[in-house]
Amino acid sequence: MTTFIFMRHAVSTANEAGLLAGRMPGVILSKKGEKQALAIVSKLNSLYIDKILVSPQERCLQSVKPWLGHARKRASVDVAFQEMNYGSWTGGKLNILSKSKDWSRIQKAPSTFTFPNGESFLAAQRRVQRRLNSLSRQFPKSSILIVTHGDIIKLAVASTLNMDLDEFQRIVVDPASITTAVWQGGQKSLISLNVSHRSGAPRKRIGNLSRRRVLGGGSGE
């Protein structure tokens, strides 16, 4: 049985600016994100972790770096868990992109959509699923921390639950949250979803759901 511990990167400068960062270079953690990266150290210390994989986007390594230093562990970059390629949409303002005629398809029928000059949701799900299958075969008794992005984690959750891709936008994954799944052969189970570094402490308010389900994962507000 392979345990996958998915951690979404902490709040980035692009999250706070309302931008769809994608694979855009130079996107780092905001001041709030840096605090989240420190706060999640104790949560990660409580978990049994054999292997650490991170997306090549800088904000992911930044998010786990405080814990890596504390635990004296090393992470490996894995391109299978890099952010989606949003193509021509990369760097766009979400409040403008959401007015596009394609927005409804992205939310309601993502399986039919390919970003202009970019990646389709179906292709992204396939690369994530292929890598998880490979890891579960290669490390059948390991616990693997994967530091990645909101949409990538949502696609992994959908694969775990055999959920129709057109339903995956219903999943919410906030910054600096932990989601855990176990894969064993053809059997897959979701253990926990979107657990905050505060160990599931209730929010004072849930906030606007549509803003938390936004393309790219949103800022968690």
CSV table of N, CA and C in Angstrom, one decimal, residues 59-182:
chain,number,residue,atom,x,y,z
A,59,ARG,N,7.5,28.1,-6.1
A,59,ARG,CA,6.7,28.2,-4.9
A,59,ARG,C,6.4,26.9,-4.2
A,60,CYS,N,6.6,25.8,-4.8
A,60,CYS,CA,6.4,24.5,-4.2
A,60,CYS,C,7.6,24.1,-3.3
A,61,LEU,N,8.8,24.3,-3.8
A,61,LEU,CA,10.0,24.0,-3.0
A,61,LEU,C,10.0,25.0,-1.8
A,62,GLN,N,9.7,26.3,-2.1
A,62,GLN,CA,9.7,27.3,-1.0
A,62,GLN,C,8.7,26.8,0.1
A,63,SER,N,7.6,26.2,-0.2
A,63,SER,CA,6.6,25.9,0.8
A,63,SER,C,7.1,24.8,1.7
A,64,VAL,N,7.9,23.9,1.2
A,64,VAL,CA,8.4,22.8,2.1
A,64,VAL,C,9.8,23.0,2.6
A,65,LYS,N,10.5,24.0,2.1
A,65,LYS,CA,11.9,24.2,2.5
A,65,LYS,C,12.1,24.3,4.0
A,66,PRO,N,11.3,25.1,4.7
A,66,PRO,CA,11.5,25.1,6.2
A,66,PRO,C,11.5,23.8,6.9
A,67,TRP,N,10.5,22.9,6.4
A,67,TRP,CA,10.4,21.6,7.0
A,67,TRP,C,11.6,20.7,6.6
A,68,LEU,N,12.0,20.8,5.3
A,68,LEU,CA,13.2,20.0,4.9
A,68,LEU,C,14.4,20.3,5.7
A,69,GLY,N,14.6,21.6,6.0
A,69,GLY,CA,15.8,22.0,6.8
A,69,GLY,C,15.6,21.5,8.2
A,70,HIS,N,14.4,21.5,8.8
A,70,HIS,CA,14.2,21.1,10.2
A,70,HIS,C,14.4,19.6,10.2
A,71,ALA,N,13.8,18.8,9.3
A,71,ALA,CA,13.9,17.4,9.3
A,71,ALA,C,15.1,16.8,8.7
A,72,ARG,N,16.0,17.7,8.1
A,72,ARG,CA,17.2,17.2,7.4
A,72,ARG,C,16.9,16.2,6.3
A,73,LYS,N,15.9,16.5,5.5
A,73,LYS,CA,15.5,15.7,4.4
A,73,LYS,C,15.8,16.4,3.1
A,74,ARG,N,15.8,15.7,2.0
A,74,ARG,CA,15.9,16.3,0.6
A,74,ARG,C,14.7,15.9,-0.2
A,75,ALA,N,14.4,16.8,-1.1
A,75,ALA,CA,13.3,16.6,-2.0
A,75,ALA,C,13.8,16.4,-3.4
A,76,SER,N,13.1,15.7,-4.2
A,76,SER,CA,13.4,15.5,-5.7
A,76,SER,C,12.4,16.2,-6.5
A,77,VAL,N,12.8,16.9,-7.5
A,77,VAL,CA,11.8,17.6,-8.5
A,77,VAL,C,11.2,16.5,-9.4
A,78,ASP,N,9.9,16.6,-9.5
A,78,ASP,CA,9.2,15.6,-10.4
A,78,ASP,C,8.3,16.4,-11.3
A,79,VAL,N,8.6,16.4,-12.6
A,79,VAL,CA,7.9,17.2,-13.6
A,79,VAL,C,6.5,16.7,-13.8
A,80,ALA,N,6.2,15.5,-13.4
A,80,ALA,CA,4.8,14.9,-13.6
A,80,ALA,C,3.8,15.7,-12.7
A,81,PHE,N,4.4,16.4,-11.7
A,81,PHE,CA,3.5,17.1,-10.7
A,81,PHE,C,3.6,18.6,-10.9
A,82,GLN,N,4.2,19.0,-12.0
A,82,GLN,CA,4.2,20.5,-12.3
A,82,GLN,C,2.8,21.0,-12.6
A,83,GLU,N,2.7,22.3,-12.5
A,83,GLU,CA,1.4,22.9,-12.7
A,83,GLU,C,0.9,22.7,-14.1
A,84,MET,N,-0.4,22.8,-14.3
A,84,MET,CA,-1.0,22.7,-15.7
A,84,MET,C,-0.4,23.7,-16.6
A,85,ASN,N,-0.3,23.4,-17.8
A,85,ASN,CA,0.1,24.4,-18.8
A,85,ASN,C,-1.1,25.1,-19.3
A,86,TYR,N,-1.3,26.3,-18.8
A,86,TYR,CA,-2.5,27.1,-19.2
A,86,TYR,C,-2.3,27.9,-20.5
A,87,GLY,N,-1.2,27.7,-21.1
A,87,GLY,CA,-1.0,28.3,-22.5
A,87,GLY,C,-1.2,29.8,-22.5
A,88,SER,N,-2.0,30.3,-23.4
A,88,SER,CA,-2.2,31.7,-23.5
A,88,SER,C,-2.9,32.4,-22.4
A,89,TRP,N,-3.4,31.6,-21.5
A,89,TRP,CA,-4.1,32.1,-20.3
A,89,TRP,C,-3.1,32.4,-19.2
A,90,THR,N,-1.9,31.9,-19.3
A,90,THR,CA,-0.9,32.0,-18.2
A,90,THR,C,-0.6,33.5,-17.9
A,91,GLY,N,-0.7,33.9,-16.7
A,91,GLY,CA,-0.4,35.2,-16.3
A,91,GLY,C,-1.7,36.1,-16.3
A,92,GLY,N,-2.8,35.6,-16.8
A,92,GLY,CA,-4.0,36.4,-16.9
A,92,GLY,C,-4.7,36.7,-15.6
A,93,LYS,N,-5.4,37.7,-15.5
A,93,LYS,CA,-6.2,38.0,-14.3
A,93,LYS,C,-7.4,37.2,-14.3
A,94,LEU,N,-7.7,36.5,-13.2
A,94,LEU,CA,-8.8,35.6,-13.1
A,94,LEU,C,-10.1,36.3,-13.2
A,95,ASN,N,-10.2,37.5,-12.7
A,95,ASN,CA,-11.5,38.2,-12.9
A,95,ASN,C,-11.9,38.6,-14.3
A,96,ILE,N,-10.8,38.6,-15.2
A,96,ILE,CA,-11.1,38.8,-16.6
A,96,ILE,C,-11.3,37.5,-17.3
A,97,LEU,N,-10.5,36.5,-17.0
A,97,LEU,CA,-10.6,35.2,-17.6
A,97,LEU,C,-12.0,34.6,-17.3
A,98,SER,N,-12.5,34.9,-16.1
A,98,SER,CA,-13.8,34.3,-15.8
A,98,SER,C,-14.9,34.8,-16.6
A,99,LYS,N,-14.7,35.9,-17.4
A,99,LYS,CA,-15.7,36.4,-18.3
A,99,LYS,C,-15.6,35.8,-19.7
A,100,SER,N,-14.6,35.0,-19.9
A,100,SER,CA,-14.4,34.4,-21.2
A,100,SER,C,-15.6,33.4,-21.5
A,101,LYS,N,-15.9,33.3,-22.8
A,101,LYS,CA,-17.0,32.3,-23.2
A,101,LYS,C,-16.6,30.9,-22.9
A,102,ASP,N,-15.3,30.6,-22.7
A,102,ASP,CA,-14.8,29.3,-22.3
A,102,ASP,C,-14.9,28.9,-20.9
A,103,TRP,N,-15.2,29.9,-20.0
A,103,TRP,CA,-15.2,29.7,-18.6
A,103,TRP,C,-16.2,28.6,-18.1
A,104,SER,N,-17.4,28.7,-18.7
A,104,SER,CA,-18.4,27.7,-18.4
A,104,SER,C,-18.0,26.3,-18.7
A,105,ARG,N,-17.3,26.1,-19.8
A,105,ARG,CA,-16.8,24.8,-20.1
A,105,ARG,C,-15.8,24.3,-19.1
A,106,ILE,N,-14.9,25.2,-18.7
A,106,ILE,CA,-13.9,24.9,-17.8
A,106,ILE,C,-14.5,24.4,-16.5
A,107,GLN,N,-15.5,25.0,-16.1
A,107,GLN,CA,-16.2,24.7,-14.8
A,107,GLN,C,-17.1,23.5,-14.9
A,108,LYS,N,-17.8,23.4,-16.0
A,108,LYS,CA,-18.9,22.3,-16.1
A,108,LYS,C,-18.5,21.1,-17.0
A,109,ALA,N,-17.6,21.3,-17.9
A,109,ALA,CA,-17.2,20.2,-18.8
A,109,ALA,C,-15.7,20.3,-19.1
A,110,PRO,N,-14.9,20.3,-18.1
A,110,PRO,CA,-13.4,20.4,-18.3
A,110,PRO,C,-12.8,19.3,-19.2
A,111,SER,N,-13.5,18.2,-19.2
A,111,SER,CA,-12.9,17.1,-20.0
A,111,SER,C,-12.9,17.4,-21.5
A,112,THR,N,-13.7,18.4,-21.9
A,112,THR,CA,-13.7,18.8,-23.3
A,112,THR,C,-12.8,20.0,-23.7
A,113,PHE,N,-12.1,20.5,-22.7
A,113,PHE,CA,-11.4,21.8,-22.9
A,113,PHE,C,-9.9,21.6,-22.9
A,114,THR,N,-9.3,22.3,-23.9
A,114,THR,CA,-7.8,22.4,-24.0
A,114,THR,C,-7.5,23.9,-24.0
A,115,PHE,N,-6.5,24.3,-23.1
A,115,PHE,CA,-6.2,25.7,-23.1
A,115,PHE,C,-5.5,26.1,-24.4
A,116,PRO,N,-5.8,27.3,-24.9
A,116,PRO,CA,-5.1,27.7,-26.1
A,116,PRO,C,-3.6,27.7,-26.0
A,117,ASN,N,-2.9,27.0,-26.9
A,117,ASN,CA,-1.5,26.8,-26.9
A,117,ASN,C,-1.0,26.1,-25.6
A,118,GLY,N,-1.9,25.4,-24.9
A,118,GLY,CA,-1.6,24.8,-23.7
A,118,GLY,C,-2.0,23.3,-23.5
A,119,GLU,N,-2.4,22.9,-22.3
A,119,GLU,CA,-2.7,21.5,-22.0
A,119,GLU,C,-4.2,21.4,-21.8
A,120,SER,N,-4.6,20.2,-22.0
A,120,SER,CA,-6.0,19.8,-21.7
A,120,SER,C,-6.1,19.3,-20.3
A,121,PHE,N,-7.3,19.4,-19.7
A,121,PHE,CA,-7.5,18.8,-18.4
A,121,PHE,C,-7.3,17.3,-18.4
A,122,LEU,N,-7.7,16.7,-19.5
A,122,LEU,CA,-7.6,15.2,-19.7
A,122,LEU,C,-6.1,14.8,-19.7
A,123,ALA,N,-5.3,15.6,-20.5
A,123,ALA,CA,-3.9,15.2,-20.6
A,123,ALA,C,-3.2,15.4,-19.2
A,124,ALA,N,-3.6,16.4,-18.5
A,124,ALA,CA,-3.0,16.7,-17.2
A,124,ALA,C,-3.4,15.5,-16.2
A,125,GLN,N,-4.6,15.1,-16.3
A,125,GLN,CA,-5.0,14.0,-15.4
A,125,GLN,C,-4.3,12.7,-15.7
A,126,ARG,N,-4.1,12.5,-17.0
A,126,ARG,CA,-3.4,11.3,-17.4
A,126,ARG,C,-2.0,11.2,-17.0
A,127,ARG,N,-1.3,12.4,-17.1
A,127,ARG,CA,0.1,12.4,-16.6
A,127,ARG,C,0.2,12.2,-15.1
A,128,VAL,N,-0.7,12.8,-14.4
A,128,VAL,CA,-0.7,12.6,-12.9
A,128,VAL,C,-1.0,11.2,-12.6
A,129,GLN,N,-2.0,10.6,-13.2
A,129,GLN,CA,-2.4,9.2,-12.9
A,129,GLN,C,-1.3,8.2,-13.3
A,130,ARG,N,-0.7,8.4,-14.4
A,130,ARG,CA,0.4,7.6,-14.8
A,130,ARG,C,1.5,7.5,-13.8
A,131,ARG,N,1.9,8.7,-13.3
A,131,ARG,CA,3.0,8.8,-12.3
A,131,ARG,C,2.6,8.2,-11.0
A,132,LEU,N,1.4,8.4,-10.6
A,132,LEU,CA,0.9,7.8,-9.3
A,132,LEU,C,0.9,6.3,-9.4
A,133,ASN,N,0.4,5.8,-10.5
A,133,ASN,CA,0.4,4.3,-10.8
A,133,ASN,C,1.9,3.8,-10.7
A,134,SER,N,2.8,4.5,-11.4
A,134,SER,CA,4.2,4.1,-11.4
A,134,SER,C,4.8,4.1,-10.0
A,135,LEU,N,4.5,5.2,-9.2
A,135,LEU,CA,5.1,5.3,-7.9
A,135,LEU,C,4.5,4.2,-7.0
A,136,SER,N,3.2,3.9,-7.1
A,136,SER,CA,2.6,2.8,-6.3
A,136,SER,C,3.2,1.5,-6.6
A,137,ARG,N,3.6,1.2,-7.8
A,137,ARG,CA,4.2,0.0,-8.1
A,137,ARG,C,5.7,-0.1,-7.6
A,138,GLN,N,6.4,1.1,-7.8
A,138,GLN,CA,7.8,1.2,-7.4
A,138,GLN,C,8.0,1.2,-5.9
A,139,PHE,N,7.1,1.8,-5.2
A,139,PHE,CA,7.2,2.0,-3.7
A,139,PHE,C,5.9,1.5,-3.0
A,140,PRO,N,5.7,0.2,-3.0
A,140,PRO,CA,4.4,-0.3,-2.6
A,140,PRO,C,4.2,-0.2,-1.1
A,141,LYS,N,5.3,0.1,-0.3
A,141,LYS,CA,5.1,0.2,1.2
A,141,LYS,C,5.6,1.5,1.7
A,142,SER,N,5.6,2.6,0.8
A,142,SER,CA,6.1,3.9,1.2
A,142,SER,C,5.1,4.9,1.4
A,143,SER,N,5.5,6.0,2.1
A,143,SER,CA,4.6,7.2,2.3
A,143,SER,C,5.4,8.3,1.6
A,144,ILE,N,4.7,8.9,0.6
A,144,ILE,CA,5.3,9.8,-0.3
A,144,ILE,C,4.7,11.2,-0.2
A,145,LEU,N,5.4,12.2,0.1
A,145,LEU,CA,4.9,13.6,0.2
A,145,LEU,C,5.1,14.2,-1.2
A,146,ILE,N,4.0,14.7,-1.8
A,146,ILE,CA,4.1,15.4,-3.1
A,146,ILE,C,3.6,16.8,-2.9
A,147,VAL,N,4.5,17.8,-3.1
A,147,VAL,CA,4.2,19.2,-3.0
A,147,VAL,C,3.9,19.7,-4.4
A,148,THR,N,2.7,20.1,-4.6
A,148,THR,CA,2.3,20.5,-5.9
A,148,THR,C,1.2,21.6,-5.9
A,149,HIS,N,0.3,21.5,-6.8
A,149,HIS,CA,-0.7,22.6,-7.1
A,149,HIS,C,-2.1,22.2,-6.9
A,150,GLY,N,-3.0,23.2,-6.8
A,150,GLY,CA,-4.4,22.9,-6.5
A,150,GLY,C,-5.0,22.0,-7.5
A,151,ASP,N,-4.9,22.4,-8.8
A,151,ASP,CA,-5.6,21.6,-9.9
A,151,ASP,C,-5.0,20.2,-10.0
A,152,ILE,N,-3.7,20.1,-9.7
A,152,ILE,CA,-3.0,18.8,-9.8
A,152,ILE,C,-3.6,17.9,-8.7
A,153,ILE,N,-3.7,18.4,-7.5
A,153,ILE,CA,-4.2,17.6,-6.4
A,153,ILE,C,-5.7,17.3,-6.6
A,154,LYS,N,-6.4,18.2,-7.1
A,154,LYS,CA,-7.9,17.9,-7.5
A,154,LYS,C,-8.0,16.8,-8.5
A,155,LEU,N,-7.1,16.8,-9.5
A,155,LEU,CA,-7.1,15.7,-10.5
A,155,LEU,C,-6.7,14.4,-9.8
A,156,ALA,N,-5.7,14.4,-8.9
A,156,ALA,CA,-5.3,13.2,-8.2
A,156,ALA,C,-6.5,12.6,-7.4
A,157,VAL,N,-7.2,13.5,-6.7
A,157,VAL,CA,-8.4,13.1,-5.9
A,157,VAL,C,-9.4,12.5,-6.8
A,158,ALA,N,-9.7,13.1,-7.9
A,158,ALA,CA,-10.7,12.6,-8.8
A,158,ALA,C,-10.3,11.2,-9.3
A,159,SER,N,-9.0,11.0,-9.6
A,159,SER,CA,-8.5,9.7,-10.0
A,159,SER,C,-8.7,8.6,-8.9
A,160,THR,N,-8.4,9.1,-7.7
A,160,THR,CA,-8.5,8.2,-6.5
A,160,THR,C,-9.9,7.7,-6.3
A,161,LEU,N,-10.9,8.6,-6.5
A,161,LEU,CA,-12.3,8.2,-6.3
A,161,LEU,C,-13.0,7.8,-7.6
A,162,ASN,N,-12.2,7.6,-8.7
A,162,ASN,CA,-12.8,7.3,-10.0
A,162,ASN,C,-14.0,8.2,-10.3
A,163,MET,N,-13.7,9.5,-10.0
A,163,MET,CA,-14.7,10.5,-10.3
A,163,MET,C,-14.7,11.0,-11.7
A,164,ASP,N,-15.8,11.2,-12.3
A,164,ASP,CA,-15.9,11.8,-13.6
A,164,ASP,C,-15.1,13.1,-13.7
A,165,LEU,N,-14.3,13.3,-14.6
A,165,LEU,CA,-13.5,14.5,-14.7
A,165,LEU,C,-14.3,15.8,-14.7
A,166,ASP,N,-15.5,15.7,-15.3
A,166,ASP,CA,-16.4,16.9,-15.3
A,166,ASP,C,-16.9,17.3,-14.0
A,167,GLU,N,-16.7,16.4,-13.0
A,167,GLU,CA,-17.1,16.7,-11.6
A,167,GLU,C,-15.9,17.3,-10.7
A,168,PHE,N,-14.7,17.3,-11.2
A,168,PHE,CA,-13.6,17.5,-10.4
A,168,PHE,C,-13.5,18.9,-9.8
A,169,GLN,N,-14.1,19.9,-10.5
A,169,GLN,CA,-14.1,21.3,-10.1
A,169,GLN,C,-14.9,21.5,-8.8
A,170,ARG,N,-15.6,20.5,-8.3
A,170,ARG,CA,-16.4,20.6,-7.1
A,170,ARG,C,-15.4,20.4,-5.9
A,171,ILE,N,-14.2,19.9,-6.1
A,171,ILE,CA,-13.3,19.7,-5.1
A,171,ILE,C,-12.6,21.0,-4.7
A,172,VAL,N,-12.4,21.2,-3.4
A,172,VAL,CA,-11.7,22.4,-3.0
A,172,VAL,C,-10.4,22.0,-2.3
A,173,VAL,N,-9.3,22.6,-2.7
A,173,VAL,CA,-7.9,22.4,-2.1
A,173,VAL,C,-7.3,23.7,-1.9
A,174,ASP,N,-7.2,24.1,-0.6
A,174,ASP,CA,-6.7,25.4,-0.3
A,174,ASP,C,-5.1,25.4,-0.2
A,175,PRO,N,-4.5,26.6,-0.2
A,175,PRO,CA,-3.1,26.7,-0.1
A,175,PRO,C,-2.6,26.1,1.3
A,176,ALA,N,-1.4,25.4,1.3
A,176,ALA,CA,-0.8,24.9,2.5
A,176,ALA,C,-1.7,23.8,3.1
A,177,SER,N,-2.5,23.2,2.4
A,177,SER,CA,-3.4,22.1,2.9
A,177,SER,C,-2.8,20.7,2.6
A,178,ILE,N,-3.2,19.7,3.4
A,178,ILE,CA,-2.8,18.4,3.2
A,178,ILE,C,-4.0,17.5,2.8
A,179,THR,N,-3.8,16.7,1.7
A,179,THR,CA,-4.7,15.7,1.3
A,179,THR,C,-4.0,14.3,1.2
A,180,THR,N,-4.6,13.3,1.7
A,180,THR,CA,-4.0,12.0,1.8
A,180,THR,C,-4.8,10.9,1.1
A,181,ALA,N,-4.1,10.1,0.3
A,181,ALA,CA,-4.8,9.0,-0.4
A,181,ALA,C,-3.9,7.8,-0.3
A,182,VAL,N,-4.5,6.6,-0.4
A,182,VAL,CA,-3.7,5.3,-0.4
A,182,VAL,C,-4.1,4.6,-1.7
